[in-house]
Coordinates of C-alpha atoms in Angstrom, one line a residue:
M1 CA -24.6 102.0 -50.1
L2 CA -22.3 100.5 -52.6
E3 CA -18.7 101.6 -52.3
G4 CA -17.7 103.2 -55.6
S5 CA -21.3 103.7 -56.7
H6 CA -20.3 107.2 -58.0
L7 CA -17.9 105.5 -60.4
F8 CA -20.6 103.2 -61.7
V9 CA -23.1 106.1 -62.2
G10 CA -20.3 108.0 -63.9
L11 CA -19.6 105.1 -66.3
A12 CA -23.4 104.9 -67.0
Q13 CA -23.5 108.6 -67.8
I14 CA -20.5 108.4 -70.2
A15 CA -22.1 105.5 -72.0
A16 CA -25.4 107.3 -72.3
V17 CA -23.5 110.2 -73.9
L18 CA -22.0 107.8 -76.5
V19 CA -25.5 106.4 -77.2
G20 CA -26.7 110.0 -77.7
F21 CA -23.9 110.8 -80.1
A22 CA -24.6 107.7 -82.1
A23 CA -28.3 108.5 -82.3
L24 CA -27.5 112.1 -83.3
I25 CA -25.2 110.9 -86.1
G26 CA -27.9 108.6 -87.3
V27 CA -30.5 111.3 -87.4
L28 CA -28.2 113.9 -89.0
R29 CA -27.1 111.5 -91.8
G30 CA -30.6 110.4 -92.3
D31 CA -31.2 108.6 -95.6
R32 CA -27.5 108.6 -96.5
V33 CA -26.8 105.8 -93.9
G34 CA -25.6 102.6 -95.6
L35 CA -25.7 99.1 -94.1
N36 CA -22.1 99.4 -92.8
E37 CA -22.7 102.7 -91.1
L38 CA -26.1 101.6 -89.7
A39 CA -24.3 98.5 -88.2
R40 CA -21.9 100.9 -86.5
I41 CA -24.6 103.2 -85.2
Q42 CA -26.6 100.2 -83.9
G43 CA -23.4 98.7 -82.3
V44 CA -22.6 101.9 -80.4
A45 CA -26.2 102.2 -79.2
A46 CA -26.4 98.6 -78.1
I47 CA -23.1 98.5 -76.4
G48 CA -23.6 101.9 -74.8
L49 CA -27.0 100.8 -73.5
L50 CA -25.5 97.6 -72.2
V51 CA -22.9 99.6 -70.2
V52 CA -25.6 101.9 -68.8
V53 CA -27.6 98.9 -67.6
A54 CA -24.6 96.9 -66.4
A55 CA -23.2 99.9 -64.5
L56 CA -26.5 100.5 -62.7
I57 CA -27.3 96.9 -61.7
P58 CA -24.9 96.8 -58.7
V59 CA -26.0 100.2 -57.6
G60 CA -29.6 99.2 -57.7
L61 CA -29.0 95.9 -55.9
A62 CA -27.0 97.5 -53.2
G63 CA -30.1 99.5 -52.3
Y64 CA -31.6 96.2 -51.2
R65 CA -28.6 95.4 -49.0
V66 CA -27.7 92.3 -50.9
A67 CA -24.6 90.5 -49.7
P68 CA -21.6 91.7 -51.6
E69 CA -20.8 88.2 -53.1
T70 CA -24.4 87.8 -54.3
L71 CA -24.5 91.4 -55.6
W72 CA -21.5 90.8 -57.8
R73 CA -22.5 87.4 -59.0
V74 CA -26.0 88.5 -59.9
S75 CA -24.7 91.6 -61.6
S76 CA -22.1 89.5 -63.5
V77 CA -24.6 87.0 -64.8
V78 CA -27.0 89.7 -66.0
F79 CA -24.1 91.6 -67.6
L80 CA -22.8 88.5 -69.3
G81 CA -26.2 87.5 -70.5
L82 CA -26.9 91.0 -71.9
N83 CA -23.5 91.1 -73.5
W84 CA -24.3 87.8 -75.3
L85 CA -27.6 89.2 -76.4
T86 CA -25.8 92.2 -78.0
I87 CA -23.6 89.7 -79.9
V88 CA -26.3 87.2 -81.0
F89 CA -29.2 89.5 -81.6
P90 CA -27.7 91.4 -84.6
I91 CA -26.4 88.1 -86.1
R92 CA -30.0 87.0 -86.4
N93 CA -30.7 89.7 -89.0
R94 CA -29.6 88.4 -92.5
A95 CA -28.4 91.8 -93.8
R96 CA -26.6 92.7 -90.6
R97 CA -24.9 89.2 -90.6
A98 CA -23.7 89.8 -94.1
V99 CA -22.2 93.1 -93.1
L100 CA -20.5 91.6 -90.2
V101 CA -19.1 88.7 -92.3
A102 CA -17.9 91.1 -94.9
Q103 CA -16.2 93.3 -92.3
G104 CA -14.5 90.3 -90.9
Q105 CA -13.2 89.2 -94.3
Q106 CA -12.1 92.6 -95.4
R107 CA -10.5 93.6 -92.1
P108 CA -9.3 90.4 -90.5
L109 CA -6.7 92.1 -88.2
L110 CA -9.3 94.5 -86.8
T111 CA -11.8 91.7 -86.3
T112 CA -9.1 89.6 -84.5
F113 CA -8.2 92.6 -82.4
F114 CA -11.9 93.1 -81.5
W115 CA -12.5 89.5 -80.4
L116 CA -9.1 88.8 -78.7
C117 CA -8.3 92.1 -77.2
V118 CA -11.8 93.5 -76.4
E119 CA -14.6 90.9 -76.3
I120 CA -12.7 88.1 -74.4
P121 CA -11.3 90.5 -71.8
I122 CA -14.9 91.7 -71.2
Q123 CA -16.2 88.3 -70.5
V124 CA -13.3 86.6 -68.6
P125 CA -13.6 88.8 -65.5
L126 CA -17.3 88.2 -65.4
V127 CA -16.8 84.4 -65.6
I128 CA -14.2 84.7 -62.8
V129 CA -16.8 86.4 -60.6
L130 CA -19.4 83.7 -61.5
V131 CA -17.2 80.8 -60.6
G132 CA -16.4 82.5 -57.3
A133 CA -12.6 82.9 -57.7
Y134 CA -11.0 85.9 -56.0
P135 CA -14.1 87.2 -54.1
A136 CA -12.1 90.1 -52.7
R137 CA -11.7 91.3 -56.3
F138 CA -15.3 90.9 -57.5
S139 CA -15.8 94.7 -57.7
A140 CA -12.5 95.3 -59.6
L141 CA -13.2 92.5 -62.0
Y142 CA -16.7 93.8 -62.7
T143 CA -15.4 97.3 -63.1
T144 CA -12.7 96.0 -65.6
S145 CA -15.4 94.5 -67.8
L146 CA -17.4 97.7 -67.7
G147 CA -14.4 99.8 -68.6
I148 CA -13.4 97.6 -71.5
N149 CA -17.0 97.5 -72.7
L150 CA -17.1 101.3 -72.6
F151 CA -13.9 101.4 -74.6
E152 CA -15.6 99.2 -77.2
A153 CA -18.5 101.6 -77.5
A154 CA -16.1 104.6 -77.8
F155 CA -14.0 102.7 -80.4
L156 CA -17.1 102.0 -82.5
L157 CA -18.2 105.6 -82.2
A158 CA -14.7 106.8 -83.3
R159 CA -14.9 104.5 -86.3
L160 CA -18.4 105.8 -87.1
V161 CA -17.1 109.4 -87.0
Y162 CA -13.8 108.9 -88.8
V163 CA -14.7 106.5 -91.5
Q164 CA -16.4 108.3 -94.4
P165 CA -20.0 107.4 -95.0
D166 CA -19.4 106.4 -98.6
Q167 CA -16.5 104.0 -97.6
D168 CA -17.3 100.4 -97.6
L169 CA -15.7 99.6 -94.3

């Protein structure tokens, strides 16, 4: 069994709650949801689901008695790949891309904070695991990425709750 598996299951549960709240907000607000708000709802849902899956990958692999180094490397490559899908997939939609560009232009400090203080720290620990540096810390590095990603989902949910629906950004 994976040491710390309760932590990973707990993180997955917290992320699932965030996804549920985002879905509930979307349903309750119904037709009043604008593009900006829809982008936030989709962001919380996508990032929350990413955390659920990424938190459960090592737990699932441990059941097959995979060597620890392999477990963390496979988990990291899947996590990193899914993370990039959550970045690239929304950009493919023209309306969503326009919302993201407008948000970046109207809130450059928040956008800079997001990319420098959130997204890069999510990815760097995973890359460190992939290149094989600090094998004794693979679990901690992976957990760091999960925690920051969970913060990202919670931050987006907070913005969804506290920014008024009729506000532009």
